[in-house]
mmCIF file of C-alpha atoms in Angstrom:
data_model
loop_
_atom_site.group_PDB
_atom_site.id
_atom_site.type_symbol
_atom_site.label_atom_id
_atom_site.label_comp_id
_atom_site.label_asym_id
_atom_site.label_seq_id
_atom_site.Cartn_x
_atom_site.Cartn_y
_atom_site.Cartn_z
ATOM 1 C CA MET M 15 0.000 0.000 0.000
ATOM 2 C CA VAL M 16 2.794 2.410 0.997
ATOM 3 C CA PHE M 17 4.708 1.415 -2.130
ATOM 4 C CA ASP M 18 1.665 2.207 -4.257
ATOM 5 C CA GLU M 19 1.352 5.572 -2.561
ATOM 6 C CA SER M 20 4.986 6.451 -3.229
ATOM 7 C CA GLU M 21 4.657 5.273 -6.827
ATOM 8 C CA ARG M 22 1.553 7.382 -7.289
ATOM 9 C CA ALA M 23 3.304 10.392 -5.729
ATOM 10 C CA ALA M 24 6.315 9.909 -8.010
ATOM 11 C CA ALA M 25 4.089 9.696 -11.091
ATOM 12 C CA GLU M 26 2.202 12.792 -9.980
ATOM 13 C CA SER M 27 5.472 14.634 -9.404
ATOM 14 C CA ALA M 28 6.732 13.592 -12.851
ATOM 15 C CA ASP M 29 3.516 14.917 -14.337
ATOM 16 C CA TRP M 30 3.941 18.309 -12.644
ATOM 17 C CA ILE M 31 7.571 18.442 -13.795
ATOM 18 C CA ALA M 32 6.606 17.572 -17.377
ATOM 19 C CA ARG M 33 3.960 20.301 -17.386
ATOM 20 C CA ALA M 34 6.421 22.816 -15.943
ATOM 21 C CA ARG M 35 8.973 21.890 -18.601
ATOM 22 C CA ARG M 36 6.385 22.699 -21.242
ATOM 23 C CA GLY M 37 6.237 26.212 -19.772
ATOM 24 C CA ASP M 38 3.225 25.787 -17.489
ATOM 25 C CA ARG M 39 3.869 28.350 -14.759
ATOM 26 C CA ARG M 40 1.068 27.057 -12.562
ATOM 27 C CA ALA M 41 2.721 23.657 -12.542
ATOM 28 C CA PHE M 42 6.020 25.248 -11.584
ATOM 29 C CA ALA M 43 4.272 27.243 -8.840
ATOM 30 C CA HIS M 44 2.967 23.927 -7.530
ATOM 31 C CA LEU M 45 6.515 22.524 -7.495
ATOM 32 C CA VAL M 46 7.752 25.632 -5.683
ATOM 33 C CA GLY M 47 5.068 25.162 -3.046
ATOM 34 C CA ALA M 48 5.904 21.483 -2.678
ATOM 35 C CA HIS M 49 9.652 21.981 -2.276
ATOM 36 C CA GLN M 50 9.981 25.435 -0.710
ATOM 37 C CA SER M 51 10.207 24.138 2.843
ATOM 38 C CA ARG M 52 13.090 21.726 2.337
ATOM 39 C CA VAL M 53 15.062 24.185 0.166
ATOM 40 C CA ARG M 54 14.615 27.009 2.677
ATOM 41 C CA LEU M 55 15.543 24.721 5.558
ATOM 42 C CA GLN M 56 18.701 23.634 3.759
ATOM 43 C CA LEU M 57 19.655 27.238 3.047
ATOM 44 C CA ARG M 58 18.929 28.335 6.606
ATOM 45 C CA ARG M 59 21.415 25.711 7.693
ATOM 46 C CA LEU M 60 23.974 26.873 5.146
ATOM 47 C CA THR M 61 23.516 30.564 6.028
ATOM 48 C CA ARG M 62 23.719 29.739 9.730
ATOM 49 C CA GLY M 63 20.244 30.912 10.522
ATOM 50 C CA ASP M 64 20.008 34.040 8.370
ATOM 51 C CA ALA M 65 16.366 33.516 7.385
ATOM 52 C CA ALA M 66 16.161 36.565 5.090
ATOM 53 C CA LEU M 67 19.300 35.623 3.186
ATOM 54 C CA ALA M 68 18.165 32.002 3.037
ATOM 55 C CA ASP M 69 14.828 33.038 1.498
ATOM 56 C CA ASP M 70 16.590 35.272 -1.044
ATOM 57 C CA LEU M 71 18.843 32.408 -2.028
ATOM 58 C CA ALA M 72 15.854 30.047 -2.140
ATOM 59 C CA GLN M 73 14.142 32.409 -4.586
ATOM 60 C CA GLU M 74 17.292 32.492 -6.690
ATOM 61 C CA THR M 75 17.359 28.696 -6.520
ATOM 62 C CA PHE M 76 13.854 28.425 -7.950
ATOM 63 C CA VAL M 77 14.570 31.046 -10.626
ATOM 64 C CA GLN M 78 17.603 29.034 -11.738
ATOM 65 C CA ALA M 79 15.529 25.856 -11.610
ATOM 66 C CA TRP M 80 12.885 27.436 -13.860
ATOM 67 C CA LEU M 81 15.448 28.729 -16.341
ATOM 68 C CA HIS M 82 17.259 25.378 -16.505
ATOM 69 C CA LEU M 83 14.318 23.024 -16.129
ATOM 70 C CA ALA M 84 15.031 21.667 -19.607
ATOM 71 C CA ASP M 85 18.395 20.424 -18.302
ATOM 72 C CA PHE M 86 16.709 18.312 -15.597
ATOM 73 C CA ARG M 87 16.959 14.822 -17.048
ATOM 74 C CA GLY M 88 15.082 13.086 -14.262
ATOM 75 C CA ASP M 89 18.028 10.865 -13.311
ATOM 76 C CA ALA M 90 17.743 12.144 -9.763
ATOM 77 C CA ARG M 91 14.788 13.272 -7.697
ATOM 78 C CA LEU M 92 13.739 16.873 -8.252
ATOM 79 C CA ALA M 93 14.446 17.534 -4.574
ATOM 80 C CA THR M 94 18.058 16.420 -5.011
ATOM 81 C CA TRP M 95 18.438 18.610 -8.075
ATOM 82 C CA LEU M 96 16.977 21.610 -6.226
ATOM 83 C CA HIS M 97 19.240 21.054 -3.208
ATOM 84 C CA ARG M 98 22.235 20.974 -5.529
ATOM 85 C CA ILE M 99 21.188 24.267 -7.147
ATOM 86 C CA ALA M 100 20.582 25.762 -3.705
ATOM 87 C CA LEU M 101 24.080 24.790 -2.589
ATOM 88 C CA THR M 102 25.542 26.280 -5.780
ATOM 89 C CA CYS M 103 23.619 29.521 -5.180
ATOM 90 C CA PHE M 104 24.908 29.631 -1.628
ATOM 91 C CA LEU M 105 28.500 28.998 -2.697
ATOM 92 C CA GLN M 106 28.240 31.673 -5.388
ATOM 93 C CA HIS M 107 26.865 34.076 -2.805
ATOM 94 C CA ALA M 108 29.660 33.192 -0.410
ATOM 95 C CA ARG M 109 32.156 33.295 -3.300
ATOM 96 C CA ARG M 110 33.424 29.862 -2.418
ATOM 97 C CA PRO M 111 34.103 27.359 -5.203
ATOM 98 C CA ARG M 112 33.207 24.357 -3.072
ATOM 99 C CA LEU M 113 32.627 23.215 0.450
ATOM 100 C CA PRO M 114 35.784 22.764 2.459
ATOM 101 C CA LEU M 115 36.277 19.118 3.242
ATOM 102 C CA GLU M 116 37.379 19.831 6.766
ATOM 103 C CA TRP M 117 36.473 22.807 8.826
ATOM 104 C CA ARG M 118 37.540 23.293 12.374
ATOM 105 C CA GLY M 119 34.843 22.236 14.765
ATOM 106 C CA ASP M 120 35.324 25.304 16.937
ATOM 107 C CA GLU M 121 34.601 27.597 13.992
ATOM 108 C CA ALA M 122 31.023 26.471 14.001
ATOM 109 C CA ALA M 123 30.831 26.975 17.738
ATOM 110 C CA GLU M 124 31.899 30.610 17.347
ATOM 111 C CA ALA M 125 28.980 31.304 15.046
ATOM 112 C CA PRO M 126 26.026 29.416 16.443
ATOM 113 C CA ASP M 127 23.628 28.012 13.899
ATOM 114 C CA THR M 128 20.201 28.734 15.269
ATOM 115 C CA GLY M 129 18.251 29.144 12.122
ATOM 116 C CA HIS M 130 17.152 25.651 11.323
ATOM 117 C CA ASP M 131 13.921 25.984 13.225
ATOM 118 C CA PRO M 132 12.185 29.110 14.423
ATOM 119 C CA ARG M 133 10.449 27.208 17.193
ATOM 120 C CA PRO M 134 12.000 27.263 20.650
ATOM 121 C CA VAL M 135 13.904 24.095 21.339
ATOM 122 C CA GLU M 136 13.625 22.436 24.683
ATOM 123 C CA GLY M 137 15.234 19.446 26.336
ATOM 124 C CA GLN M 138 16.225 16.813 23.831
ATOM 125 C CA GLY M 139 15.940 19.124 20.835
ATOM 126 C CA ARG M 140 18.160 21.716 22.483
ATOM 127 C CA ASP M 141 20.781 19.121 23.353
ATOM 128 C CA ILE M 142 20.791 17.741 19.810
ATOM 129 C CA GLU M 143 21.136 21.262 18.465
ATOM 130 C CA ARG M 144 24.078 21.912 20.756
ATOM 131 C CA ALA M 145 25.647 18.614 19.762
ATOM 132 C CA LEU M 146 25.303 19.529 16.089
ATOM 133 C CA GLN M 147 27.132 22.789 16.784
ATOM 134 C CA ALA M 148 30.081 20.783 18.036
ATOM 135 C CA LEU M 149 30.540 19.121 14.648
ATOM 136 C CA THR M 150 32.591 20.464 11.789
ATOM 137 C CA GLU M 151 30.529 22.165 9.110
ATOM 138 C CA ILE M 152 30.850 19.381 6.610
ATOM 139 C CA GLN M 153 29.882 16.799 9.242
ATOM 140 C CA ARG M 154 26.878 18.864 10.249
ATOM 141 C CA LEU M 155 25.835 19.263 6.630
ATOM 142 C CA ALA M 156 26.149 15.521 6.125
ATOM 143 C CA VAL M 157 23.866 14.900 9.105
ATOM 144 C CA VAL M 158 21.397 17.581 8.050
ATOM 145 C CA HIS M 159 21.149 16.318 4.476
ATOM 146 C CA CYS M 160 20.851 12.650 5.414
ATOM 147 C CA TYR M 161 18.628 12.884 8.487
ATOM 148 C CA HIS M 162 16.787 16.185 8.325
ATOM 149 C CA LEU M 163 16.314 16.518 4.564
ATOM 150 C CA ASP M 164 15.730 12.771 4.231
ATOM 151 C CA LEU M 165 18.181 12.239 1.403
ATOM 152 C CA SER M 166 19.916 8.936 0.815
ATOM 153 C CA HIS M 167 23.686 8.808 1.206
ATOM 154 C CA ALA M 168 24.107 8.841 -2.572
ATOM 155 C CA GLU M 169 21.771 11.820 -2.946
ATOM 156 C CA ALA M 170 23.488 13.745 -0.138
ATOM 157 C CA ALA M 171 26.883 13.043 -1.717
ATOM 158 C CA GLN M 172 25.560 14.308 -5.045
ATOM 159 C CA VAL M 173 24.178 17.484 -3.458
ATOM 160 C CA LEU M 174 27.338 18.225 -1.473
ATOM 161 C CA GLY M 175 29.580 17.342 -4.401
ATOM 162 C CA LEU M 176 31.461 14.713 -2.435
ATOM 163 C CA PRO M 177 32.405 11.164 -3.338
ATOM 164 C CA LEU M 178 30.033 8.702 -1.681
ATOM 165 C CA GLY M 179 32.805 7.215 0.431
ATOM 166 C CA THR M 180 33.844 10.640 1.720
ATOM 167 C CA LEU M 181 30.257 11.485 2.623
ATOM 168 C CA LYS M 182 29.887 8.216 4.510
ATOM 169 C CA SER M 183 33.155 8.840 6.282
ATOM 170 C CA HIS M 184 32.019 12.300 7.446
ATOM 171 C CA LEU M 185 28.675 10.907 8.469
ATOM 172 C CA ASP M 186 30.298 8.104 10.420
ATOM 173 C CA ARG M 187 32.553 10.516 12.293
ATOM 174 C CA ALA M 188 29.591 12.778 12.985
ATOM 175 C CA ARG M 189 27.537 9.917 14.363
ATOM 176 C CA THR M 190 30.397 8.740 16.549
ATOM 177 C CA ARG M 191 30.793 12.205 17.997
ATOM 178 C CA LEU M 192 27.067 12.730 18.415
ATOM 179 C CA ARG M 193 26.744 9.381 20.172
ATOM 180 C CA VAL M 194 29.169 10.602 22.791
ATOM 181 C CA LEU M 195 27.577 14.015 23.112
ATOM 182 C CA LEU M 196 24.041 12.631 23.243
ATOM 183 C CA GLN M 197 24.767 9.628 25.390
ATOM 184 C CA ALA M 198 22.107 10.594 27.888
ATOM 185 C CA TRP M 199 19.413 10.590 25.200
ATOM 186 C CA ASN M 200 20.470 7.393 23.471
ATOM 187 C CA PRO M 201 18.023 4.634 24.370
ATOM 188 C CA GLU M 202 20.708 2.018 23.774
ATOM 189 C CA SER M 203 22.972 3.489 26.399
ATOM 190 C CA ALA M 204 20.117 3.927 28.855
ATOM 191 C CA THR M 205 19.510 0.190 29.015
ATOM 192 C CA MET A 23 15.886 2.683 -1.437
ATOM 193 C CA ASN A 24 17.019 5.188 1.117
ATOM 194 C CA GLU A 25 20.272 3.877 2.579
ATOM 195 C CA SER A 26 20.023 5.995 5.697
ATOM 196 C CA ARG A 27 16.719 4.298 6.472
ATOM 197 C CA LEU A 28 18.214 0.850 6.379
ATOM 198 C CA THR A 29 19.780 0.973 9.821
ATOM 199 C CA ASP A 30 17.100 0.325 12.349
ATOM 200 C CA ASP A 31 18.955 2.126 15.033
ATOM 201 C CA ALA A 32 17.370 4.094 17.845
ATOM 202 C CA PHE A 33 20.137 6.630 17.541
ATOM 203 C CA ASP A 34 19.304 7.238 13.902
ATOM 204 C CA ASP A 35 15.677 7.678 14.910
ATOM 205 C CA LEU A 36 16.746 10.178 17.510
ATOM 206 C CA LEU A 37 18.609 12.208 14.887
ATOM 207 C CA ARG A 38 15.777 11.915 12.430
ATOM 208 C CA ARG A 39 13.245 13.065 15.016
ATOM 209 C CA SER A 40 15.327 16.164 15.638
ATOM 210 C CA ALA A 41 14.576 17.360 12.104
ATOM 211 C CA PRO A 42 12.812 20.718 12.145
ATOM 212 C CA GLY A 43 9.192 20.802 11.098
ATOM 213 C CA PRO A 44 8.220 22.003 7.629
ATOM 214 C CA LEU A 45 8.353 25.746 7.129
ATOM 215 C CA PRO A 46 5.007 27.381 6.345
ATOM 216 C CA ASP A 47 4.860 28.962 2.913
ATOM 217 C CA GLU A 48 3.729 32.401 4.166
ATOM 218 C CA GLY A 49 3.634 33.862 0.665
ATOM 219 C CA PHE A 50 7.049 32.571 -0.318
ATOM 220 C CA SER A 51 5.722 30.756 -3.414
ATOM 221 C CA VAL A 52 3.836 33.827 -4.640
ATOM 222 C CA ARG A 53 6.870 36.068 -4.149
ATOM 223 C CA THR A 54 9.090 33.509 -5.850
ATOM 224 C CA MET A 55 6.803 33.237 -8.878
ATOM 225 C CA ALA A 56 6.844 37.038 -9.173
ATOM 226 C CA VAL A 57 10.646 36.885 -9.220
ATOM 227 C CA VAL A 58 10.477 34.076 -11.794
ATOM 228 C CA GLU A 59 8.222 36.214 -14.016
ATOM 229 C CA ARG A 60 10.672 39.119 -13.810
ATOM 230 C CA ALA A 61 13.597 36.811 -14.522
ATOM 231 C CA MET A 62 11.756 35.404 -17.534
ATOM 232 C CA GLY A 63 11.304 38.906 -18.922
ATOM 233 C CA ALA A 64 14.992 39.676 -18.464
ATOM 234 C CA HIS A 65 15.922 36.323 -19.949
ATOM 235 C CA ALA A 66 13.727 36.930 -23.005
ATOM 236 C CA VAL A 67 15.428 40.280 -23.589
ATOM 237 C CA GLN A 68 18.816 38.622 -23.277
ATOM 238 C CA ARG A 69 17.846 35.872 -25.685
ATOM 239 C CA ARG A 70 16.568 38.201 -28.442
ATOM 240 C CA ALA A 71 18.062 37.126 -31.754
ATOM 241 C CA ALA A 72 21.447 38.677 -32.267
ATOM 242 C CA PRO A 73 22.100 40.557 -35.528
ATOM 243 C CA PRO A 74 23.930 38.418 -38.087
ATOM 244 C CA ALA A 75 27.680 38.574 -37.959
ATOM 245 C CA PRO A 76 29.537 40.128 -40.911
ATOM 246 C CA LEU A 77 30.976 36.729 -41.750
ATOM 247 C CA ALA A 78 27.470 35.226 -41.955
ATOM 248 C CA ILE A 79 26.357 38.084 -44.192
ATOM 249 C CA ALA A 80 29.358 37.530 -46.471
ATOM 250 C CA ARG A 81 28.623 33.804 -46.704
ATOM 251 C CA ALA A 82 24.962 34.437 -47.536
ATOM 252 C CA LEU A 83 25.941 36.926 -50.249
ATOM 253 C CA ALA A 84 28.462 34.489 -51.730
ATOM 254 C CA ALA A 85 25.820 31.726 -51.838
ATOM 255 C CA GLU A 86 23.340 34.090 -53.517
ATOM 256 C CA GLN A 87 25.986 35.048 -56.063
ATOM 257 C CA ARG A 88 26.631 31.350 -56.848
ATOM 258 C CA ARG A 89 22.902 30.724 -57.338
ATOM 259 C CA HIS A 90 22.635 33.727 -59.644
ATOM 260 C CA GLU A 91 25.607 32.582 -61.736
ATOM 261 C CA ALA A 92 24.154 29.072 -62.039
ATOM 262 C CA GLN A 93 20.830 30.467 -63.302
ATOM 263 C CA ALA A 94 22.599 32.712 -65.823
ATOM 264 C CA ARG A 95 24.648 29.747 -67.053
ATOM 265 C CA LEU A 96 21.493 27.640 -67.443
ATOM 266 C CA TRP A 97 19.788 30.451 -69.392
ATOM 267 C CA ARG A 98 22.813 30.849 -71.689
ATOM 268 C CA TRP A 99 22.884 27.107 -72.443
ATOM 269 C CA ALA A 100 19.145 27.120 -73.170
ATOM 270 C CA VAL A 101 19.503 30.031 -75.626
ATOM 271 C CA ALA A 102 22.529 28.340 -77.209
ATOM 272 C CA GLY A 103 20.495 25.136 -77.609
ATOM 273 C CA VAL A 104 17.668 26.967 -79.419
ATOM 274 C CA VAL A 105 20.135 28.821 -81.707
ATOM 275 C CA ALA A 106 22.053 25.615 -82.435
ATOM 276 C CA GLY A 107 18.808 23.819 -83.300
ATOM 277 C CA TYR A 108 17.782 26.632 -85.646
ATOM 278 C CA LEU A 109 21.220 26.638 -87.337
ATOM 279 C CA LEU A 110 21.090 22.865 -87.654
ATOM 280 C CA MET A 111 17.723 23.155 -89.340
ATOM 281 C CA VAL A 112 19.001 25.838 -91.765
ATOM 282 C CA ALA A 113 22.071 23.734 -92.551
ATOM 283 C CA ALA A 114 19.885 20.678 -93.190
ATOM 284 C CA VAL A 115 17.692 22.692 -95.578
ATOM 285 C CA LEU A 116 20.667 24.115 -97.475
ATOM 286 C CA LEU A 117 22.371 20.736 -97.764
ATOM 287 C CA SER A 118 19.222 18.866 -98.855
ATOM 288 C CA PRO A 119 19.081 17.751 -102.535
ATOM 289 C CA GLU A 120 15.779 19.580 -103.144
ATOM 290 C CA GLY A 121 16.980 22.748 -101.398
ATOM 291 C CA SER A 122 13.620 23.169 -99.725
ATOM 292 C CA LEU A 123 11.972 22.347 -96.427
ATOM 293 C CA ALA A 124 8.888 20.184 -96.177
ATOM 294 C CA ILE A 125 7.142 20.278 -92.801
ATOM 295 C CA ALA A 126 4.960 17.267 -92.021
ATOM 296 C CA ILE A 127 2.909 17.645 -88.842
ATOM 297 C CA PRO A 128 2.521 14.240 -87.200
ATOM 298 C CA ALA A 129 -0.687 12.875 -85.773
ATOM 299 C CA PRO A 130 -1.532 14.027 -82.208
ATOM 300 C CA GLY A 131 -0.719 10.578 -80.776
ATOM 301 C CA GLN A 132 2.849 10.852 -81.975
ATOM 302 C CA TRP A 133 3.406 14.031 -79.917
ATOM 303 C CA PHE A 134 3.103 12.059 -76.697
ATOM 304 C CA PRO A 135 6.795 10.993 -76.226
ATOM 305 C CA LEU A 136 7.948 14.569 -76.850
ATOM 306 C CA CYS A 137 5.413 15.932 -74.335
ATOM 307 C CA VAL A 138 6.627 13.455 -71.739
ATOM 308 C CA LEU A 139 10.220 14.460 -72.377
ATOM 309 C CA LEU A 140 9.419 18.174 -72.113
ATOM 310 C CA ALA A 141 7.374 17.661 -68.934
ATOM 311 C CA ALA A 142 10.203 15.673 -67.333
ATOM 312 C CA GLY A 143 12.664 18.415 -68.224
ATOM 313 C CA ALA A 144 10.392 21.106 -66.801
ATOM 314 C CA ILE A 145 9.935 19.181 -63.554
ATOM 315 C CA TRP A 146 13.686 18.643 -63.264
ATOM 316 C CA VAL A 147 14.360 22.377 -63.696
ATOM 317 C CA ALA A 148 11.599 23.270 -61.218
ATOM 318 C CA VAL A 149 12.924 20.866 -58.569
ATOM 319 C CA ARG A 150 16.418 22.236 -59.036
ATOM 320 C CA GLU A 151 15.155 25.754 -58.596
ATOM 321 C CA TRP A 152 13.137 24.825 -55.528
ATOM 322 C CA ARG A 153 16.139 23.177 -53.898
ATOM 323 C CA THR A 154 18.338 26.176 -54.379
#
């Protein structure tokens, strides 16, 4: 049943994309509405909580997507393609050619990333947020893309422009560090 | 298949549960589509057909010149063919033993092969013209 639902959703999405590629602006507006949240969340992470800048970059992302929709071959999910464009927009804004493979962990701590969620975080959420701040940027982005944006490892590697093995390596290190930092909240350690 | 979903680990669930909730649209889509419309206008202006380059103009003129010369050559050959035919006829009359010309008009049915030949020639010339 779930498989049928996902198949139906994929077919529906492909239909909207096909209509948008034919120049149907209403179809593209539908796609913007469907994907705006995840793109804005990703960019809020990248801009370290600057919601206004993130929204500007998200708009630029969708403009680029509209202008280059003919280049979308459908090999990847539209969400993956949009996340990749969003990252490119962010890097162009930051005038950085690519993400640094290793950033110092304390650099992130100096500039706290609070923009991922406007809601106040309490208890477990606050601790997880603090633990994420302790990671290097690339580790945090790996976690955010794989767990928060619900991308597969391959998709996250594609978005971040990393080899799959490198992405997995960063993710593994991040999980190891988070396990230590969140030991109190880990059900496995509680038993 | 989502690889990160494969591990049935409580820790992974913990991380996944910490994902922020979806952001409300709050007019973002409408604002974005307005920006898209503006960008489309700018893009259309940018993509207006560029004036032909001097090299392209020169090539087009050279091709036109070649076509013109080919037509003139064809016309000259056609005129030469008619003149040659007329001269041939005059020569045949002068060289004939009687020194006169007797014209015998054939029956209409005998014109058919000539009509076919002329029609084929006309079609060939027309196709050639159309292709150039």
